[in-house]
Tab-separated table of C-alpha atoms in Angstrom:
chain	number	residue	atom	x	y	z
J	287	MET	CA	0.000	0.000	0.000
J	288	SER	CA	1.497	3.323	-1.020
J	289	ARG	CA	0.984	6.406	1.134
J	290	VAL	CA	-2.189	8.385	0.550
J	291	TYR	CA	-2.605	12.158	0.486
J	292	ASN	CA	-4.078	12.766	3.926
J	293	PHE	CA	-6.189	15.942	4.130
J	294	SER	CA	-7.251	15.325	7.740
J	295	ALA	CA	-7.735	18.322	10.038
J	296	GLY	CA	-5.821	16.536	12.796
J	297	PRO	CA	-4.168	14.268	13.688
J	298	ALA	CA	-2.735	15.195	10.341
J	299	VAL	CA	-0.041	14.529	7.784
J	300	LEU	CA	3.558	14.568	9.037
J	301	PRO	CA	6.713	15.033	6.921
J	302	GLU	CA	7.691	11.699	5.416
J	303	GLU	CA	11.381	12.166	6.184
J	304	VAL	CA	10.547	12.761	9.859
J	305	LEU	CA	8.564	9.508	9.971
J	306	LYS	CA	11.411	7.624	8.293
J	307	GLU	CA	13.964	9.027	10.730
J	308	ALA	CA	11.758	8.071	13.674
J	309	ALA	CA	11.355	4.585	12.208
J	310	ASP	CA	15.136	4.210	11.890
J	311	GLU	CA	15.534	5.210	15.536
J	312	MET	CA	12.587	3.220	16.865
J	313	LEU	CA	14.646	0.413	18.452
J	314	ASP	CA	17.844	2.304	19.170
J	315	TYR	CA	17.957	6.079	19.551
J	316	GLN	CA	21.458	7.277	18.673
J	317	GLY	CA	23.294	4.372	20.263
J	318	SER	CA	21.371	4.483	23.549
J	319	GLY	CA	20.201	0.899	22.967
J	320	MET	CA	16.571	1.853	23.528
J	321	SER	CA	13.651	3.656	21.933
J	322	VAL	CA	12.690	7.189	22.974
J	323	MET	CA	9.360	5.593	23.957
J	324	GLU	CA	11.165	3.643	26.677
J	325	MET	CA	13.459	6.372	27.899
J	326	SER	CA	13.370	8.068	31.295
J	327	HIS	CA	12.377	11.705	30.994
J	328	ARG	CA	15.027	12.381	33.645
J	329	SER	CA	17.838	10.858	31.552
J	330	LYS	CA	20.619	12.917	29.981
J	331	VAL	CA	19.671	11.647	26.527
J	332	TYR	CA	16.049	12.806	26.864
J	333	ASP	CA	17.067	16.074	28.506
J	334	LYS	CA	18.978	16.914	25.332
J	335	ILE	CA	15.960	15.981	23.146
J	336	ILE	CA	13.564	18.349	24.953
J	337	LYS	CA	16.131	21.170	25.295
J	338	ASP	CA	17.057	20.964	21.599
J	339	ALA	CA	13.359	20.999	20.666
J	340	GLU	CA	12.818	24.158	22.699
J	341	ALA	CA	15.937	25.847	21.284
J	342	ASP	CA	14.864	25.082	17.700
J	343	LEU	CA	11.333	26.371	18.329
J	344	ARG	CA	12.731	29.555	19.866
J	345	GLU	CA	14.911	30.050	16.801
J	346	LEU	CA	12.074	29.355	14.336
J	347	MET	CA	9.646	31.765	16.019
J	348	ASN	CA	12.256	34.226	17.262
J	349	ILE	CA	10.837	33.853	20.791
J	350	PRO	CA	12.187	36.542	23.154
J	351	ASP	CA	13.965	35.550	26.379
J	352	ASN	CA	11.118	36.859	28.551
J	353	TYR	CA	8.759	34.162	27.216
J	354	LYS	CA	8.659	30.603	28.502
J	355	VAL	CA	8.038	27.619	26.232
J	356	LEU	CA	6.021	24.849	27.890
J	357	PHE	CA	5.367	21.368	26.494
J	358	LEU	CA	2.144	20.252	28.188
J	359	GLN	CA	-0.612	17.655	27.965
J	360	GLY	CA	-4.400	17.908	27.891
J	361	GLY	CA	-4.589	19.306	24.376
J	362	ALA	CA	-5.692	22.808	23.454
J	363	SER	CA	-9.049	22.106	25.139
J	364	GLN	CA	-7.452	21.996	28.592
J	365	GLN	CA	-6.080	25.482	27.962
J	366	PHE	CA	-9.669	26.744	27.769
J	367	ALA	CA	-9.738	26.348	31.572
J	368	MET	CA	-6.056	26.861	32.334
J	369	ILE	CA	-6.035	30.357	30.799
J	370	PRO	CA	-8.792	31.842	33.006
J	371	MET	CA	-7.527	29.941	36.073
J	372	ASN	CA	-4.116	31.583	35.686
J	373	LEU	CA	-4.894	34.935	34.068
J	374	MET	CA	-8.363	36.035	35.195
J	375	LYS	CA	-7.206	38.152	38.148
J	376	ASN	CA	-10.130	40.599	37.850
J	377	ARG	CA	-12.483	37.781	36.854
J	378	VAL	CA	-13.163	39.535	33.527
J	379	ALA	CA	-12.074	38.512	30.036
J	380	ASP	CA	-13.089	39.403	26.487
J	381	TYR	CA	-13.554	36.775	23.787
J	382	ILE	CA	-13.795	37.097	20.006
J	383	VAL	CA	-15.906	34.161	18.850
J	384	THR	CA	-15.072	33.123	15.290
J	385	GLY	CA	-15.744	29.391	15.397
J	386	GLN	CA	-16.468	26.339	17.490
J	387	TRP	CA	-13.178	26.276	19.407
J	388	ALA	CA	-13.316	29.975	20.318
J	389	LYS	CA	-16.912	29.410	21.425
J	390	LYS	CA	-15.902	26.473	23.637
J	391	ALA	CA	-13.110	28.540	25.194
J	392	TYR	CA	-15.577	31.398	25.794
J	393	GLN	CA	-18.092	29.048	27.430
J	394	GLU	CA	-15.415	27.518	29.657
J	395	ALA	CA	-14.226	30.950	30.822
J	396	GLN	CA	-17.751	31.719	32.049
J	397	LYS	CA	-17.157	29.209	34.860
J	398	TYR	CA	-14.391	31.386	36.280
J	399	GLY	CA	-15.631	34.923	35.879
J	400	LYS	CA	-17.329	37.350	33.526
J	401	ALA	CA	-16.521	36.390	29.944
J	402	ASN	CA	-17.699	38.921	27.369
J	403	CYS	CA	-18.192	38.127	23.704
J	404	ILE	CA	-17.003	41.402	22.142
J	405	ALA	CA	-17.190	40.270	18.491
J	406	SER	CA	-18.508	37.242	16.640
J	407	SER	CA	-19.078	35.893	13.153
J	408	ALA	CA	-21.796	33.438	14.220
J	409	ASP	CA	-24.361	35.413	12.196
J	410	LYS	CA	-22.922	34.008	8.941
J	411	THR	CA	-21.907	30.525	10.142
J	412	PHE	CA	-18.423	31.775	11.027
J	413	SER	CA	-17.563	32.339	7.366
J	414	TYR	CA	-15.584	35.534	7.985
J	415	ILE	CA	-13.394	37.303	10.553
J	416	PRO	CA	-15.132	40.375	12.030
J	417	ASP	CA	-13.516	43.812	11.947
J	418	CYS	CA	-11.480	43.965	15.151
J	419	SER	CA	-9.917	47.414	14.744
J	420	ASP	CA	-12.138	49.136	17.319
J	421	LEU	CA	-13.773	46.688	19.707
J	422	PRO	CA	-15.597	47.416	22.980
J	423	VAL	CA	-12.704	46.015	25.034
J	424	SER	CA	-13.662	45.943	28.729
J	425	GLU	CA	-11.678	48.342	30.878
J	426	ASP	CA	-11.084	45.725	33.541
J	427	ALA	CA	-10.508	42.775	31.165
J	428	ASP	CA	-7.554	40.590	32.086
J	429	TYR	CA	-7.034	39.534	28.479
J	430	VAL	CA	-8.583	39.389	24.992
J	431	TYR	CA	-8.862	35.897	23.502
J	432	ILE	CA	-8.878	34.731	19.881
J	433	CYS	CA	-8.651	31.490	17.944
J	434	GLU	CA	-6.361	32.718	15.173
J	435	ASN	CA	-7.121	30.076	12.547
J	436	ASN	CA	-10.483	28.320	12.604
J	437	THR	CA	-9.943	24.710	11.550
J	438	ILE	CA	-13.604	23.859	11.012
J	439	TYR	CA	-14.660	26.996	9.171
J	440	GLY	CA	-11.442	27.772	7.293
J	441	THR	CA	-10.990	31.384	8.422
J	442	LYS	CA	-7.846	33.165	9.636
J	443	PHE	CA	-7.123	36.498	11.313
J	444	LYS	CA	-5.010	38.441	8.789
J	445	GLU	CA	-4.581	41.252	11.304
J	446	LEU	CA	-4.536	40.825	15.049
J	447	PRO	CA	-7.306	42.596	16.961
J	448	ASN	CA	-6.694	45.956	18.560
J	449	THR	CA	-6.818	44.900	22.209
J	450	LYS	CA	-6.394	48.496	23.443
J	451	GLY	CA	-3.419	47.549	25.578
J	452	LYS	CA	-4.898	44.358	27.020
J	453	THR	CA	-2.992	41.056	26.901
J	454	LEU	CA	-3.724	39.032	23.755
J	455	VAL	CA	-4.192	35.277	24.165
J	456	ALA	CA	-4.301	33.205	20.965
J	457	ASP	CA	-5.066	29.594	20.146
J	458	VAL	CA	-2.945	28.913	17.043
J	459	SER	CA	-3.455	25.134	16.919
J	460	SER	CA	-4.136	24.942	13.181
J	461	CYS	CA	-1.755	27.652	11.929
J	462	PHE	CA	1.191	26.955	14.255
J	463	LEU	CA	4.512	27.491	12.418
J	464	SER	CA	2.804	28.058	9.063
J	465	GLU	CA	4.111	31.621	8.792
J	466	PRO	CA	6.282	34.079	10.759
J	467	VAL	CA	4.730	35.629	13.886
J	468	ASP	CA	5.694	38.510	16.138
J	469	VAL	CA	5.565	36.782	19.513
J	470	THR	CA	5.808	40.124	21.356
J	471	LYS	CA	2.257	40.990	20.257
J	472	TYR	CA	0.874	38.159	22.408
J	473	GLY	CA	0.794	37.399	26.112
J	474	VAL	CA	0.083	33.736	25.428
J	475	ILE	CA	0.255	31.747	22.180
J	476	TYR	CA	-0.660	28.099	22.413
J	477	GLY	CA	-1.688	25.191	20.260
J	478	GLY	CA	-2.207	21.473	20.082
J	479	VAL	CA	0.539	20.024	17.896
J	480	GLN	CA	-1.496	17.361	16.088
J	481	LYS	CA	-2.256	19.540	13.084
J	482	ASN	CA	1.002	21.098	11.982
J	483	ILE	CA	3.776	19.847	14.234
J	484	GLY	CA	3.493	16.337	15.646
J	485	PRO	CA	1.351	13.492	16.960
J	486	ALA	CA	-1.628	14.106	19.241
J	487	GLY	CA	-0.914	14.431	22.954
J	488	VAL	CA	1.195	17.588	23.218
J	489	VAL	CA	0.150	21.212	23.561
J	490	ILE	CA	2.795	23.927	23.338
J	491	VAL	CA	2.265	27.093	25.384
J	492	ILE	CA	4.428	30.178	24.805
J	493	ILE	CA	3.765	32.575	27.667
J	494	ARG	CA	5.235	35.900	28.751
J	495	GLU	CA	6.991	35.535	32.096
J	496	ASP	CA	5.085	38.314	33.886
J	497	LEU	CA	1.886	36.281	33.371
J	498	ILE	CA	3.354	33.299	35.246
J	499	THR	CA	2.578	33.856	38.920
J	500	GLU	CA	1.432	32.052	42.046
J	501	ASP	CA	-1.569	34.385	42.084
J	502	VAL	CA	-4.041	32.026	40.424
J	503	LEU	CA	-7.744	31.460	41.065
J	504	PRO	CA	-8.487	29.622	44.332
J	505	GLY	CA	-8.800	25.889	43.797
J	506	THR	CA	-6.589	25.805	40.683
J	507	PRO	CA	-4.935	22.368	40.656
J	508	THR	CA	-1.133	22.248	40.876
J	509	MET	CA	-1.018	20.615	37.452
J	510	LEU	CA	-3.054	23.437	35.899
J	511	THR	CA	-0.806	26.227	37.163
J	512	TYR	CA	1.634	27.577	34.563
J	513	LYS	CA	4.225	28.277	37.255
J	514	THR	CA	4.374	24.574	38.138
J	515	HIS	CA	5.514	23.692	34.625
J	516	ALA	CA	7.608	26.807	33.995
J	517	ASP	CA	9.650	26.253	37.175
J	518	ALA	CA	10.253	22.608	36.237
J	519	ASP	CA	11.102	23.243	32.538
J	520	SER	CA	8.097	21.124	31.433
J	521	LEU	CA	9.401	18.176	33.500
J	522	TYR	CA	7.231	18.522	36.626
J	523	ASN	CA	5.709	15.148	35.801
J	524	THR	CA	6.357	12.717	32.946
J	525	PRO	CA	5.779	14.728	29.772
J	526	PRO	CA	4.525	13.197	26.484
J	527	CYS	CA	8.137	12.260	25.693
J	528	TYR	CA	7.723	10.621	22.309
J	529	GLY	CA	5.412	13.339	20.994
J	530	ILE	CA	7.916	16.038	21.984
J	531	TYR	CA	10.693	14.068	20.264
J	532	ILE	CA	8.698	14.058	17.001
J	533	CYS	CA	7.944	17.793	17.391
J	534	GLY	CA	11.687	18.363	17.723
J	535	LYS	CA	12.279	16.524	14.443
J	536	VAL	CA	9.611	18.633	12.723
J	537	PHE	CA	11.297	21.819	14.007
J	538	LYS	CA	14.573	20.662	12.430
J	539	TRP	CA	12.708	19.827	9.196
J	540	LEU	CA	11.228	23.351	9.142
J	541	LYS	CA	14.646	24.927	9.701
J	542	LYS	CA	16.048	22.857	6.826
J	543	ARG	CA	13.196	24.068	4.610
J	544	GLY	CA	14.216	27.676	5.232
J	545	GLY	CA	12.159	28.547	8.323
J	546	LEU	CA	8.763	30.184	8.636
J	547	ALA	CA	9.121	32.801	5.884
J	548	ALA	CA	9.850	30.016	3.383
J	549	MET	CA	6.936	27.965	4.745
J	550	LYS	CA	4.543	30.896	4.346
J	551	GLU	CA	5.569	31.282	0.713
J	552	TYR	CA	5.109	27.551	0.089
J	553	ASN	CA	1.748	27.499	1.901
J	554	GLU	CA	0.466	30.488	-0.099
J	555	LYS	CA	1.471	28.772	-3.323
J	556	LYS	CA	-0.303	25.557	-2.286
J	557	ALA	CA	-3.484	27.304	-1.132
J	558	ALA	CA	-3.639	29.426	-4.316
J	559	ILE	CA	-3.836	26.277	-6.472
J	560	LEU	CA	-6.976	25.167	-4.635
J	561	TYR	CA	-8.620	28.579	-4.163
J	562	ASP	CA	-8.015	29.575	-7.796
J	563	TYR	CA	-9.773	26.428	-8.928
J	564	LEU	CA	-12.675	26.936	-6.483
J	565	ASP	CA	-13.125	30.508	-7.733
J	566	GLN	CA	-13.672	29.379	-11.334
J	567	SER	CA	-15.365	26.001	-10.777
J	568	LYS	CA	-19.030	25.644	-11.768
J	569	MET	CA	-19.542	22.787	-9.302
J	570	PHE	CA	-17.427	23.464	-6.216
J	571	HIS	CA	-17.625	26.609	-4.094
J	572	GLY	CA	-15.547	27.821	-1.163
J	573	THR	CA	-17.570	28.732	1.935
J	574	VAL	CA	-15.345	31.521	3.289
J	575	GLU	CA	-15.274	35.211	2.410
J	576	PRO	CA	-12.044	35.637	0.380
J	577	ALA	CA	-10.504	38.214	2.732
J	578	SER	CA	-10.719	35.765	5.655
J	579	ARG	CA	-9.448	32.613	3.935
J	580	SER	CA	-7.125	30.278	5.804
J	581	LEU	CA	-3.981	28.885	4.175
J	582	MET	CA	-4.357	25.720	6.229
J	583	ASN	CA	-8.017	24.624	6.073
J	584	VAL	CA	-10.120	24.976	2.942
J	585	PRO	CA	-13.831	24.085	3.243
J	586	PHE	CA	-15.890	23.736	0.046
J	587	VAL	CA	-19.260	22.380	-1.070
J	588	THR	CA	-21.157	21.434	-4.229
J	589	GLY	CA	-24.493	22.518	-2.766
J	590	ASP	CA	-25.812	18.962	-3.078
J	591	LYS	CA	-25.319	16.634	-0.095
J	592	ASP	CA	-25.513	13.464	-2.188
J	593	LEU	CA	-22.929	14.807	-4.612
J	594	ASP	CA	-20.685	15.803	-1.693
J	595	ALA	CA	-20.879	12.266	-0.313
J	596	LYS	CA	-20.130	10.788	-3.740
J	597	PHE	CA	-17.116	13.064	-4.110
J	598	VAL	CA	-15.690	12.114	-0.690
J	599	LYS	CA	-16.134	8.400	-1.443
J	600	GLU	CA	-14.546	8.535	-4.892
J	601	ALA	CA	-11.715	10.771	-3.701
J	602	GLU	CA	-10.872	8.234	-1.009
J	603	ALA	CA	-10.746	5.454	-3.593
J	604	ALA	CA	-8.292	7.638	-5.517
J	605	GLY	CA	-5.984	7.977	-2.484
J	606	LEU	CA	-7.214	11.428	-1.382
J	607	VAL	CA	-8.450	10.742	2.136
J	608	ASN	CA	-10.185	12.546	5.026
J	609	LEU	CA	-11.871	15.169	2.850
J	610	LYS	CA	-15.247	15.019	4.576
J	611	GLY	CA	-16.173	18.394	6.098
J	612	HIS	CA	-16.895	18.863	9.784
J	613	ARG	CA	-20.420	17.850	10.714
J	614	THR	CA	-21.337	21.461	11.563
J	615	VAL	CA	-20.500	22.679	8.047
J	616	GLY	CA	-20.980	19.636	5.841
J	617	GLY	CA	-19.431	19.383	2.401
J	618	MET	CA	-15.701	18.904	2.155
J	619	ARG	CA	-12.598	20.304	3.816
J	620	ALA	CA	-9.011	19.985	2.663
J	621	SER	CA	-6.495	20.623	5.420
J	622	ILE	CA	-3.221	21.474	3.704
J	623	TYR	CA	-0.801	21.882	6.584
J	624	ASN	CA	2.964	22.413	6.285
J	625	ALA	CA	3.677	18.736	5.643
J	626	MET	CA	1.141	18.401	2.803
J	627	PRO	CA	3.278	18.475	-0.357
J	628	ILE	CA	2.244	20.697	-3.245
J	629	GLU	CA	1.773	17.499	-5.301
J	630	GLY	CA	-1.060	16.535	-2.941
J	631	VAL	CA	-2.943	19.756	-3.666
J	632	GLU	CA	-2.306	19.373	-7.411
J	633	ALA	CA	-3.622	15.809	-7.261
J	634	LEU	CA	-6.734	16.998	-5.417
J	635	VAL	CA	-7.474	19.750	-7.951
J	636	ALA	CA	-6.910	17.350	-10.867
J	637	PHE	CA	-9.374	14.929	-9.261
J	638	MET	CA	-11.911	17.720	-8.652
J	639	LYS	CA	-11.711	18.783	-12.322
J	640	LYS	CA	-12.287	15.227	-13.471
J	641	PHE	CA	-15.188	14.785	-11.030
J	642	GLU	CA	-16.731	18.042	-12.212
J	643	GLU	CA	-16.544	16.986	-15.868
J	644	GLU	CA	-18.146	13.626	-15.101
J	645	ASN	CA	-20.908	14.894	-12.819
J	646	LEU	CA	-21.975	18.303	-14.076
């Protein structure tokens, strides 16, 4: 069986050379006589793996020294609670709701204080990013929260919101490392790695040091306090060792590819192939307003549910898998993360053209 083109939203495609390297090291990591899966997280060998991973990520994202990098568990969803528990000092936070994950984070924050929805695109099924240049930011808000790229709906913030001096917190799960970012514009950037960086089970949190304090909400568990993990360099308890090891390999792969500026260029080129076709197709239509389009997740529909289902089935038979859209949107969705080669997108568009000719 040859490898398929995997358009899954996550867990998602990983670079083939990273998988091959990991396979070569599966039984014996660099002469240690054991697999990374079996290795003590307190060992010298593993200490180098996690420290190298952090150093490479810092280099890729140009992370300033006053930010901590934490490799945690619990996925991005656990951060929905961890953020208010650690940051909601005044028990007030503002949320911009542009999709399902932002909505879940907003709902979770309501358990800890007053969460305000200060902008939303729910009125048009989250098919656009609202204008965030002059929002009613609460005077006593502890932070303003966004989900920067919306995996389900295929939208992306092209400009960060004007938070009027308040700390910006961003979930970047599905656009992590897809383009350069100015880390200094955020108080917290975090994301689950299973879309663009590694296997499921790791969440990376990049947090400004002044936000890491012992002054957390009463009842916050030790394990859900950022200071616990920051003080222990992500080794307070056994971390997801193997997942972090794969992330480290992906960071090296990205550096070899020319870093984040080169990745952005490549991702724009890939996305343009698909969007250009969608814009002239008589059968397939994108569901996102062009100004808000994501480079990572591209939802599209035919307008006919039966035809959508037929397309997904036939595409799978042709080795183009996981194209079914999220149940809340329907249709199709192609997730074209960093590791999706341009050939995969070309193969998808060629298949779509053929399907259109045969079914129109």
